[in-house]
PDB file of C-alpha atoms and ligand atoms in Angstrom:
ATOM      1  CA  MET A   1     129.254 -10.027  17.398  1.00 45.00           C
ATOM      2  CA  LEU A   2     127.962 -13.303  18.661  1.00 47.00           C
ATOM      3  CA  ASN A   3     129.157 -16.363  16.881  1.00 45.00           C
ATOM      4  CA  SER A   4     126.765 -18.111  14.549  1.00 45.00           C
ATOM      5  CA  TRP A   5     124.429 -20.876  15.366  1.00 45.00           C
ATOM      6  CA  ARG A   6     126.662 -23.075  13.270  1.00 45.00           C
ATOM      7  CA  ALA A   7     129.436 -22.658  15.820  1.00 42.00           C
ATOM      8  CA  TRP A   8     127.066 -23.749  18.541  1.00 42.00           C
ATOM      9  CA  SER A   9     125.915 -26.751  16.511  1.00 42.00           C
ATOM     10  CA  ILE A  10     129.485 -27.840  15.861  1.00 40.00           C
ATOM     11  CA  GLY A  11     130.194 -27.498  19.562  1.00 39.00           C
ATOM     12  CA  VAL A  12     127.290 -29.772  20.376  1.00 40.00           C
ATOM     13  CA  LEU A  13     128.311 -32.308  17.739  1.00 40.00           C
ATOM     14  CA  THR A  14     131.795 -32.358  19.172  1.00 39.00           C
ATOM     15  CA  VAL A  15     130.641 -33.221  22.663  1.00 40.00           C
ATOM     16  CA  ALA A  16     127.665 -35.383  21.631  1.00 39.00           C
ATOM     17  CA  VAL A  17     129.710 -38.552  21.239  1.00 43.00           C
ATOM     18  CA  GLY A  18     128.174 -40.468  24.127  1.00 44.00           C
ATOM     19  CA  ALA A  19     124.738 -40.877  25.671  1.00 49.00           C
ATOM     20  CA  PRO A  20     125.412 -38.548  28.614  1.00 51.00           C
ATOM     21  CA  ALA A  21     126.537 -35.878  26.186  1.00 49.00           C
ATOM     22  CA  LEU A  22     123.361 -36.380  24.123  1.00 50.00           C
ATOM     23  CA  VAL A  23     121.251 -35.924  27.224  1.00 52.00           C
ATOM     24  CA  ALA A  24     123.253 -32.820  27.982  1.00 51.00           C
ATOM     25  CA  ALA A  25     122.651 -31.569  24.470  1.00 50.00           C
ATOM     26  CA  GLN A  26     118.914 -32.183  24.789  1.00 52.00           C
ATOM     27  CA  GLN A  27     118.773 -30.435  28.114  1.00 53.00           C
ATOM     28  CA  ASN A  28     120.819 -27.707  26.548  1.00 60.00           C
ATOM     29  CA  TRP A  29     118.381 -27.139  23.689  1.00 59.00           C
ATOM     30  CA  GLN A  30     115.485 -26.949  26.112  1.00 66.00           C
ATOM     31  CA  GLN A  31     117.109 -23.909  27.629  1.00 75.00           C
ATOM     32  CA  GLY A  32     116.984 -20.614  25.873  1.00 81.00           C
ATOM     33  CA  ALA A  33     114.380 -18.116  24.795  1.00 87.00           C
ATOM     34  CA  GLN A  34     110.996 -19.433  23.672  1.00 89.00           C
ATOM     35  CA  ALA A  35     110.009 -18.023  20.310  1.00 91.00           C
ATOM     36  CA  THR A  36     107.504 -18.496  17.525  1.00 90.00           C
ATOM     37  CA  VAL A  37     108.776 -17.792  14.031  1.00 89.00           C
ATOM     38  CA  VAL A  38     105.859 -16.879  11.746  1.00 84.00           C
ATOM     39  CA  LEU A  39     106.526 -17.024   8.016  1.00 82.00           C
ATOM     40  CA  ARG A  40     104.828 -14.893   5.387  1.00 79.00           C
ATOM     41  CA  ASP A  41     102.931 -17.934   4.097  1.00 77.00           C
ATOM     42  CA  GLY A  42     101.401 -18.349   7.559  1.00 78.00           C
ATOM     43  CA  THR A  43     103.572 -21.274   8.668  1.00 82.00           C
ATOM     44  CA  ARG A  44     104.398 -21.113  12.382  1.00 86.00           C
ATOM     45  CA  HIS A  45     107.442 -22.701  13.957  1.00 86.00           C
ATOM     46  CA  GLU A  46     107.586 -22.878  17.728  1.00 87.00           C
ATOM     47  CA  GLY A  47     111.053 -23.394  19.100  1.00 86.00           C
ATOM     48  CA  ARG A  48     113.795 -21.817  21.102  1.00 86.00           C
ATOM     49  CA  SER A  49     116.474 -19.238  20.636  1.00 86.00           C
ATOM     50  CA  PRO A  50     116.264 -18.535  16.906  1.00 88.00           C
ATOM     51  CA  VAL A  51     119.577 -17.262  15.594  1.00 86.00           C
ATOM     52  CA  TYR A  52     119.767 -14.474  13.044  1.00 86.00           C
ATOM     53  CA  ARG A  53     122.491 -12.272  11.623  1.00 82.00           C
ATOM     54  CA  LEU A  54     121.840  -9.455   9.198  1.00 76.00           C
ATOM     55  CA  ASP A  55     124.827 -10.369   7.022  1.00 72.00           C
ATOM     56  CA  LYS A  56     123.768 -14.017   6.733  1.00 75.00           C
ATOM     57  CA  GLY A  57     120.159 -13.185   5.879  1.00 78.00           C
ATOM     58  CA  GLU A  58     118.662 -16.315   7.385  1.00 84.00           C
ATOM     59  CA  VAL A  59     116.974 -17.407  10.568  1.00 88.00           C
ATOM     60  CA  VAL A  60     118.024 -20.706  12.139  1.00 87.00           C
ATOM     61  CA  MET A  61     115.685 -22.106  14.742  1.00 81.00           C
ATOM     62  CA  ARG A  62     115.777 -25.015  17.059  1.00 77.00           C
ATOM     63  CA  LEU A  63     112.461 -26.890  17.051  1.00 77.00           C
ATOM     64  CA  SER A  64     113.762 -29.938  18.897  1.00 75.00           C
ATOM     65  CA  ALA A  65     117.090 -31.503  19.753  1.00 72.00           C
ATOM     66  CA  ALA A  66     117.183 -32.913  16.203  1.00 76.00           C
ATOM     67  CA  ASP A  67     115.262 -30.448  14.058  1.00 79.00           C
ATOM     68  CA  GLU A  68     116.961 -27.211  13.097  1.00 80.00           C
ATOM     69  CA  PRO A  69     115.417 -25.650   9.975  1.00 81.00           C
ATOM     70  CA  ARG A  70     116.847 -22.565   8.282  1.00 84.00           C
ATOM     71  CA  VAL A  71     114.664 -20.037   6.525  1.00 85.00           C
ATOM     72  CA  ARG A  72     115.600 -17.035   4.433  1.00 83.00           C
ATOM     73  CA  ALA A  73     114.970 -13.782   6.282  1.00 83.00           C
ATOM     74  CA  GLU A  74     112.665 -12.545   3.511  1.00 80.00           C
ATOM     75  CA  GLN A  75     110.330 -15.476   4.209  1.00 80.00           C
ATOM     76  CA  VAL A  76     109.925 -14.387   7.828  1.00 85.00           C
ATOM     77  CA  HIS A  77     106.987 -12.183   8.756  1.00 84.00           C
ATOM     78  CA  TYR A  78     107.828 -11.873  12.429  1.00 87.00           C
ATOM     79  CA  ILE A  79     109.304 -13.604  15.447  1.00 91.00           C
ATOM     80  CA  ASP A  80     107.217 -13.546  18.584  1.00 91.00           C
ATOM     81  CA  PHE A  81     108.863 -13.819  21.989  1.00 91.00           C
ATOM     82  CA  GLY A  82     105.565 -13.416  23.842  1.00 87.00           C
ATOM     83  CA  GLY A  83     104.228 -10.887  26.264  1.00 78.00           C
ATOM     84  CA  ALA A  84     103.509  -7.975  23.923  1.00 75.00           C
ATOM     85  CA  GLN A  85     100.105  -6.644  23.017  1.00 69.00           C
ATOM     86  CA  THR A  86     100.186  -6.274  19.253  1.00 64.00           C
ATOM     87  CA  THR A  87      97.558  -5.178  16.780  1.00 60.00           C
ATOM     88  CA  GLY A  88      99.163  -6.619  13.676  1.00 56.00           C
ATOM     89  CA  SER A  89      99.247  -3.227  11.986  1.00 53.00           C
ATOM     90  CA  GLU A  90     102.410  -1.963  13.643  1.00 52.00           C
ATOM     91  CA  GLN A  91     104.703  -3.681  11.171  1.00 50.00           C
ATOM     92  CA  ARG A  92     104.105  -0.996   8.576  1.00 53.00           C
ATOM     93  CA  GLY A  93     106.596   1.728   8.004  1.00 50.00           C
ATOM     94  CA  ALA A  94     110.005   0.217   8.658  1.00 55.00           C
ATOM     95  CA  PRO A  95     112.359  -2.385   7.275  1.00 72.00           C
ATOM     96  CA  HIS A  96     112.240  -4.022  10.689  1.00 84.00           C
ATOM     97  CA  LEU A  97     110.170  -3.141  13.698  1.00 84.00           C
ATOM     98  CA  LEU A  98     110.660  -4.024  17.314  1.00 87.00           C
ATOM     99  CA  VAL A  99     107.582  -4.257  19.545  1.00 87.00           C
ATOM    100  CA  MET A 100     108.636  -3.990  23.160  1.00 88.00           C
ATOM    101  CA  ARG A 101     106.713  -5.783  25.917  1.00 89.00           C
ATOM    102  CA  ASP A 102     105.551  -2.417  27.195  1.00 85.00           C
ATOM    103  CA  GLY A 103     103.843  -1.855  23.825  1.00 81.00           C
ATOM    104  CA  SER A 104     106.268   0.756  22.508  1.00 84.00           C
ATOM    105  CA  THR A 105     107.759   0.244  19.061  1.00 82.00           C
ATOM    106  CA  VAL A 106     111.178   0.978  17.577  1.00 84.00           C
ATOM    107  CA  ALA A 107     111.765   1.109  13.828  1.00 82.00           C
ATOM    108  CA  GLY A 108     115.102   0.199  12.311  1.00 85.00           C
ATOM    109  CA  ARG A 109     117.007  -2.908  11.399  1.00 86.00           C
ATOM    110  CA  LEU A 110     117.435  -6.167  13.249  1.00 89.00           C
ATOM    111  CA  VAL A 111     121.169  -6.823  13.425  1.00 88.00           C
ATOM    112  CA  GLU A 112     121.372 -10.055  15.356  1.00 91.00           C
ATOM    113  CA  LEU A 113     119.536 -12.584  17.518  1.00 93.00           C
ATOM    114  CA  GLY A 114     121.330 -15.092  19.681  1.00 91.00           C
ATOM    115  CA  HIS A 115     122.843 -16.016  23.006  1.00 91.00           C
ATOM    116  CA  ARG A 116     125.629 -13.877  24.404  1.00 91.00           C
ATOM    117  CA  GLU A 117     127.678 -17.059  24.634  1.00 89.00           C
ATOM    118  CA  PRO A 118     126.606 -19.144  21.616  1.00 84.00           C
ATOM    119  CA  SER A 119     127.761 -22.381  23.243  1.00 82.00           C
ATOM    120  CA  ASP A 120     125.902 -21.640  26.474  1.00 85.00           C
ATOM    121  CA  ARG A 121     122.156 -21.496  26.054  1.00 82.00           C
ATOM    122  CA  SER A 122     121.709 -20.511  29.676  1.00 87.00           C
ATOM    123  CA  SER A 123     123.531 -17.267  28.869  1.00 90.00           C
ATOM    124  CA  GLU A 124     121.595 -14.123  28.110  1.00 92.00           C
ATOM    125  CA  TYR A 125     119.662 -14.176  24.827  1.00 93.00           C
ATOM    126  CA  LEU A 126     120.040 -10.838  23.086  1.00 94.00           C
ATOM    127  CA  VAL A 127     118.138  -8.903  20.473  1.00 95.00           C
ATOM    128  CA  ILE A 128     120.529  -6.447  18.789  1.00 93.00           C
ATOM    129  CA  PHE A 129     118.712  -3.746  16.884  1.00 90.00           C
ATOM    130  CA  GLN A 130     119.839  -0.603  15.078  1.00 87.00           C
ATOM    131  CA  THR A 131     117.393   2.282  15.277  1.00 84.00           C
ATOM    132  CA  GLN A 132     116.679   4.486  12.279  1.00 79.00           C
ATOM    133  CA  GLN A 133     118.885   7.094  13.952  1.00 78.00           C
ATOM    134  CA  GLY A 134     121.749   4.626  13.796  1.00 80.00           C
ATOM    135  CA  GLU A 135     121.903   3.822  17.499  1.00 85.00           C
ATOM    136  CA  GLU A 136     122.602   0.182  18.329  1.00 87.00           C
ATOM    137  CA  ARG A 137     120.555  -1.299  21.142  1.00 92.00           C
ATOM    138  CA  ARG A 138     121.386  -4.595  22.815  1.00 93.00           C
ATOM    139  CA  LEU A 139     118.223  -5.807  24.493  1.00 95.00           C
ATOM    140  CA  ASN A 140     117.503  -8.726  26.750  1.00 94.00           C
ATOM    141  CA  VAL A 141     114.769 -10.832  25.152  1.00 93.00           C
ATOM    142  CA  ASN A 142     112.633 -10.302  28.263  1.00 92.00           C
ATOM    143  CA  GLN A 143     112.106  -6.727  27.096  1.00 92.00           C
ATOM    144  CA  VAL A 144     111.102  -7.712  23.565  1.00 93.00           C
ATOM    145  CA  GLY A 145     107.678  -8.934  22.488  1.00 91.00           C
ATOM    146  CA  ARG A 146     108.007  -9.274  18.759  1.00 90.00           C
ATOM    147  CA  VAL A 147     110.292  -8.416  15.859  1.00 90.00           C
ATOM    148  CA  TYR A 148     108.711  -7.758  12.464  1.00 86.00           C
ATOM    149  CA  PHE A 149     110.842  -8.385   9.391  1.00 84.00           C
ATOM    150  CA  GLY A 150     109.196  -5.590   7.405  1.00 72.00           C
ATOM    151  CA  ASP A 151     105.786  -5.040   5.896  1.00 53.00           C
ATOM    152  CA  VAL A 152     104.058  -8.073   4.415  1.00 35.00           C
ATOM    153  CA  GLN A 153     103.574  -6.114   1.208  1.00 37.00           C
ATOM    154  CA  ALA A 154     107.336  -6.013   0.772  1.00 35.00           C
ATOM    155  CA  THR A 155     107.049  -9.422  -0.834  1.00 31.00           C
ATOM    156  CA  THR A 156     104.587  -8.315  -3.510  1.00 30.00           C
ATOM    157  CA  GLY A 157     107.280  -6.405  -5.366  1.00 30.00           C
ATOM    158  CA  VAL A 158     104.887  -3.706  -6.567  1.00 30.00           C
ATOM    159  CA  GLY A 159     107.118  -0.880  -7.679  1.00 31.00           C
ATOM    160  CA  ALA A 160     106.597   2.774  -6.881  1.00 33.00           C
ATOM    161  CA  PRO A 161     108.231   5.636  -8.787  1.00 39.00           C
ATOM    162  CA  GLY A 162     110.472   6.641  -5.914  1.00 45.00           C
ATOM    163  CA  ALA A 163     111.478   5.236  -2.580  1.00 53.00           C
ATOM    164  CA  GLN A 164     109.442   6.813   0.184  1.00 53.00           C
ATOM    165  CA  PRO A 165     110.267   7.087   3.861  1.00 57.00           C
ATOM    166  CA  GLY A 166     109.040   3.924   5.449  1.00 57.00           C
ATOM    167  CA  GLU A 167     108.366   2.236   2.136  1.00 60.00           C
ATOM    168  CA  PRO A 168     108.700  -1.504   2.606  1.00 63.00           C
ATOM    169  CA  GLY A 169     112.254  -2.500   1.885  1.00 72.00           C
ATOM    170  CA  SER A 170     113.597   1.028   1.905  1.00 81.00           C
ATOM    171  CA  ILE A 171     116.925   1.659   3.569  1.00 89.00           C
ATOM    172  CA  THR A 172     117.253   4.820   5.611  1.00 90.00           C
ATOM    173  CA  VAL A 173     120.536   6.672   5.165  1.00 94.00           C
ATOM    174  CA  PRO A 174     120.687   9.374   7.852  1.00 93.00           C
ATOM    175  CA  ALA A 175     122.736  12.409   6.821  1.00 95.00           C
ATOM    176  CA  ASN A 176     124.513  12.480  10.184  1.00 93.00           C
ATOM    177  CA  GLN A 177     125.912   8.959   9.933  1.00 90.00           C
ATOM    178  CA  GLN A 178     128.852   8.034   7.716  1.00 90.00           C
ATOM    179  CA  TRP A 179     127.826   4.479   6.823  1.00 93.00           C
ATOM    180  CA  VAL A 180     124.764   2.297   7.246  1.00 92.00           C
ATOM    181  CA  THR A 181     124.584  -1.339   6.329  1.00 90.00           C
ATOM    182  CA  THR A 182     122.189  -2.422   3.586  1.00 90.00           C
ATOM    183  CA  GLY A 183     122.160  -6.034   4.724  1.00 86.00           C
ATOM    184  CA  LEU A 184     123.130  -7.009   1.177  1.00 89.00           C
ATOM    185  CA  THR A 185     126.224  -8.932   0.234  1.00 91.00           C
ATOM    186  CA  VAL A 186     126.990  -8.074  -3.381  1.00 92.00           C
ATOM    187  CA  ARG A 187     129.141  -9.681  -6.042  1.00 92.00           C
ATOM    188  CA  ARG A 188     131.711  -7.892  -8.145  1.00 94.00           C
ATOM    189  CA  GLY A 189     130.216  -7.030 -11.527  1.00 93.00           C
ATOM    190  CA  GLU A 190     126.658  -7.376 -10.317  1.00 92.00           C
ATOM    191  CA  THR A 191     124.350  -4.514 -11.293  1.00 92.00           C
ATOM    192  CA  LEU A 192     122.013  -3.162  -8.646  1.00 92.00           C
ATOM    193  CA  ASN A 193     119.098  -0.851  -9.328  1.00 89.00           C
ATOM    194  CA  PHE A 194     118.624   2.082  -6.979  1.00 92.00           C
ATOM    195  CA  ARG A 195     115.626   4.283  -6.316  1.00 88.00           C
ATOM    196  CA  THR A 196     116.577   7.081  -3.978  1.00 91.00           C
ATOM    197  CA  THR A 197     114.587   9.984  -2.603  1.00 88.00           C
ATOM    198  CA  GLY A 198     115.017  12.481   0.169  1.00 90.00           C
ATOM    199  CA  GLU A 199     116.808  15.693   0.790  1.00 91.00           C
ATOM    200  CA  VAL A 200     119.367  16.473   3.457  1.00 94.00           C
ATOM    201  CA  GLN A 201     120.836  19.582   5.063  1.00 94.00           C
ATOM    202  CA  LEU A 202     124.626  19.539   5.217  1.00 96.00           C
ATOM    203  CA  SER A 203     125.295  22.191   7.856  1.00 95.00           C
ATOM    204  CA  ASN A 204     123.493  24.661  10.062  1.00 93.00           C
ATOM    205  CA  ASP A 205     122.835  26.764   6.951  1.00 93.00           C
ATOM    206  CA  PRO A 206     119.279  25.920   5.877  1.00 89.00           C
ATOM    207  CA  ASN A 207     120.249  26.636   2.251  1.00 92.00           C
ATOM    208  CA  ASP A 208     123.082  24.077   2.333  1.00 95.00           C
ATOM    209  CA  ARG A 209     121.002  21.235   0.984  1.00 94.00           C
ATOM    210  CA  ALA A 210     121.675  18.123  -1.018  1.00 95.00           C
ATOM    211  CA  ARG A 211     119.706  15.586  -2.995  1.00 94.00           C
ATOM    212  CA  PRO A 212     121.093  12.116  -3.758  1.00 95.00           C
ATOM    213  CA  ALA A 213     123.165  13.585  -6.610  1.00 95.00           C
ATOM    214  CA  GLY A 214     124.827  15.971  -4.148  1.00 96.00           C
ATOM    215  CA  ALA A 215     124.778  19.565  -2.966  1.00 95.00           C
ATOM    216  CA  MET A 216     122.396  21.798  -4.881  1.00 93.00           C
ATOM    217  CA  SER A 217     125.095  24.488  -4.700  1.00 94.00           C
ATOM    218  CA  GLN A 218     127.427  21.932  -6.346  1.00 93.00           C
ATOM    219  CA  ARG A 219     129.932  22.526  -3.575  1.00 96.00           C
ATOM    220  CA  ARG A 220     132.473  19.913  -2.571  1.00 96.00           C
ATOM    221  CA  ALA A 221     133.854  18.933   0.834  1.00 96.00           C
ATOM    222  CA  ALA A 222     137.624  18.497   0.918  1.00 95.00           C
ATOM    223  CA  GLY A 223     137.540  15.987   3.774  1.00 95.00           C
ATOM    224  CA  ALA A 224     134.660  13.899   2.423  1.00 96.00           C
ATOM    225  CA  PRO A 225     135.208  10.276   1.333  1.00 96.00           C
ATOM    226  CA  LEU A 226     134.939  11.439  -2.316  1.00 96.00           C
ATOM    227  CA  PRO A 227     136.395  14.975  -2.248  1.00 96.00           C
ATOM    228  CA  ASN A 228     136.021  15.434  -6.026  1.00 95.00           C
ATOM    229  CA  ASP A 229     132.311  14.601  -6.000  1.00 95.00           C
ATOM    230  CA  PHE A 230     129.575  16.893  -4.771  1.00 96.00           C
ATOM    231  CA  ALA A 231     129.179  17.071  -1.019  1.00 97.00           C
ATOM    232  CA  GLY A 232     126.129  15.325   0.348  1.00 97.00           C
ATOM    233  CA  ALA A 233     125.837  12.822  -2.493  1.00 97.00           C
ATOM    234  CA  LEU A 234     124.754   9.262  -1.816  1.00 97.00           C
ATOM    235  CA  ILE A 235     127.860   7.078  -1.817  1.00 97.00           C
ATOM    236  CA  ALA A 236     128.624   3.438  -1.172  1.00 97.00           C
ATOM    237  CA  ARG A 237     131.387   1.191   0.061  1.00 97.00           C
ATOM    238  CA  ILE A 238     131.851  -2.576  -0.076  1.00 96.00           C
ATOM    239  CA  GLY A 239     133.435  -4.026   3.022  1.00 93.00           C
ATOM    240  CA  ASN A 240     136.396  -1.825   3.882  1.00 92.00           C
ATOM    241  CA  GLY A 241     136.938  -0.949   0.228  1.00 95.00           C
ATOM    242  CA  GLN A 242     137.170   2.407  -1.509  1.00 96.00           C
ATOM    243  CA  PRO A 243     134.014   4.531  -1.440  1.00 97.00           C
ATOM    244  CA  PHE A 244     132.272   5.045  -4.775  1.00 97.00           C
ATOM    245  CA  ALA A 245     129.457   7.264  -5.971  1.00 97.00           C
ATOM    246  CA  ILE A 246     125.830   6.229  -6.249  1.00 96.00           C
ATOM    247  CA  GLY A 247     124.296   9.699  -6.532  1.00 95.00           C
ATOM    248  CA  ASP A 248     121.026   9.665  -8.428  1.00 91.00           C
ATOM    249  CA  GLN A 249     122.070   6.801 -10.689  1.00 91.00           C
ATOM    250  CA  THR A 250     119.421   4.125 -11.043  1.00 89.00           C
ATOM    251  CA  SER A 251     121.803   1.375 -12.073  1.00 92.00           C
ATOM    252  CA  VAL A 252     125.277   0.814 -10.630  1.00 94.00           C
ATOM    253  CA  GLN A 253     127.699  -2.023 -11.256  1.00 94.00           C
ATOM    254  CA  MET A 254     129.366  -3.262  -8.079  1.00 94.00           C
ATOM    255  CA  PRO A 255     133.167  -2.828  -8.153  1.00 96.00           C
ATOM    256  CA  ALA A 256     133.864  -5.527  -5.568  1.00 95.00           C
ATOM    257  CA  SER A 257     132.316  -8.377  -3.615  1.00 95.00           C
ATOM    258  CA  GLY A 258     131.213  -8.096  -0.016  1.00 94.00           C
ATOM    259  CA  PRO A 259     128.750  -6.378   2.308  1.00 94.00           C
ATOM    260  CA  LEU A 260     127.338  -3.163   0.847  1.00 95.00           C
ATOM    261  CA  TYR A 261     127.172   0.026   2.892  1.00 95.00           C
ATOM    262  CA  LEU A 262     125.584   3.343   1.959  1.00 96.00           C
ATOM    263  CA  GLY A 263     126.597   6.754   3.214  1.00 96.00           C
ATOM    264  CA  ILE A 264     126.754  10.483   2.753  1.00 97.00           C
ATOM    265  CA  ASN A 265     129.650  12.230   1.031  1.00 97.00           C
ATOM    266  CA  ASP A 266     130.465  14.763   3.738  1.00 97.00           C
ATOM    267  CA  ASP A 267     133.331  15.531   6.095  1.00 96.00           C
ATOM    268  CA  VAL A 268     131.499  16.933   9.121  1.00 95.00           C
ATOM    269  CA  LEU A 269     128.465  14.757   9.741  1.00 95.00           C
ATOM    270  CA  ASN A 270     127.186  15.848  13.114  1.00 94.00           C
ATOM    271  CA  ASP A 271     125.747  19.126  11.795  1.00 95.00           C
ATOM    272  CA  ASN A 272     123.673  17.314   9.177  1.00 95.00           C
ATOM    273  CA  GLN A 273     119.941  16.725   9.147  1.00 93.00           C
ATOM    274  CA  GLY A 274     117.534  14.612   7.151  1.00 92.00           C
ATOM    275  CA  GLN A 275     117.924  11.324   5.356  1.00 92.00           C
ATOM    276  CA  PHE A 276     117.850   9.605   2.015  1.00 93.00           C
ATOM    277  CA  ASN A 277     115.539   6.666   1.444  1.00 90.00           C
ATOM    278  CA  VAL A 278     116.901   4.021  -0.843  1.00 92.00           C
ATOM    279  CA  VAL A 279     115.254   0.962  -2.353  1.00 90.00           C
ATOM    280  CA  ILE A 280     117.656  -1.491  -3.978  1.00 91.00           C
ATOM    281  CA  ASN A 281     116.468  -4.038  -6.517  1.00 86.00           C
ATOM    282  CA  ARG A 282     118.525  -6.997  -7.463  1.00 78.00           C
ATOM    283  CA  SER A 283     117.754  -9.175 -10.484  1.00 58.00           C
ATOM    284  CA  GLY A 284     114.206  -7.892 -10.431  1.00 42.00           C
ATOM    285  CA  VAL A 285     113.679  -9.202  -6.921  1.00 39.00           C
ATOM    286  CA  ARG A 286     113.362  -6.675  -4.179  1.00 39.00           C
ATOM    287  CA  GLN A 287     115.833  -7.109  -1.373  1.00 41.00           C
ATOM    288  CA  ARG A 288     115.812  -5.719   2.066  1.00 40.00           C
TER     289      ARG A 288
HETATM  290 CA1   CA B 301     128.100  18.728   7.384  1.00 74.29          CA
END
C-alpha cells in the first residue's frame, strides 16, 4: 500500500522550514498527475494527484501549494484524469467504474490513488483498482481517463426490495473468492442492515447450489471458515478476526471494530461460480 497523503504532507512540513524548502515544496506540488475531482453537487476541483484509500473513505486533493481540501468519497461523482471519451452514462452498473483512455471500461472497486513514493511526486502516480472478479490492477494514470465513484442515484437512497447485480452501492461477493472488502469500517455493537441476493454454484455439480443462507442441500463443508454452518452461506470477518455468519439475515450486530469483509463459507473456492450481491445500510444511510 502507498502511504497516505498525510505522510506526504508531514514530510513537506518537516522540510518546509526555510524559503528554499518552500520553493521546493511549491515546485513539488506542481508535479504529479493533473486531475479534476467532480462532486455530486456539481462542484469541480482542479488540482493534482488526488489521494484516495478505500479504507479511509475520503479523497484528498492538492489545489495549490496551500490548499488541500478533503472530501468524503460518497460526495465524489468522478475523478477525471483527461484523455478519455466518455458519454456520462457509463457510470451505471458498478460501485466504481474505471474508464480507460482507450474507451474501455472496468467495473469494480477503486482501492487506492496516489504516488508510488508518497514523498516523491515525480514518482509514478498509480490507480489501484479491484475488478469484480477480484483481480487487482495497478495502472499508470496515463492509461486511465476517469474513475466513477458509483451511480449518481446511489445518493438518493431509494430502497429496492433486494440487492440487484450492479445496483448502486451493491457489493459483489464472487463465490470463487474467500474475502472481499466492503470498504466499511464498523464499530463493535453497531447493527448493519443487509439485503443480499444471488445464487452460487459450489462445485462442478450444477445441483450444488447455495443462496445467501447456504447450500440448498443443507450440506456443510468441513474445511470452510464456519464448518458447522451451511456451505456457501454469506459470511463476514472484521479485520483478521473470527468469521461469523451473515446468511440471509437482514440485521446483524457487529462483534468487533475494524474493516468489514464479506465472503463465502466454502473450503474449495476455485470450483465455484456465481456471486452474491449485497447492499449494506448503516443508520439509514446507504454506504458503499
Ligand atoms: Ca467449492
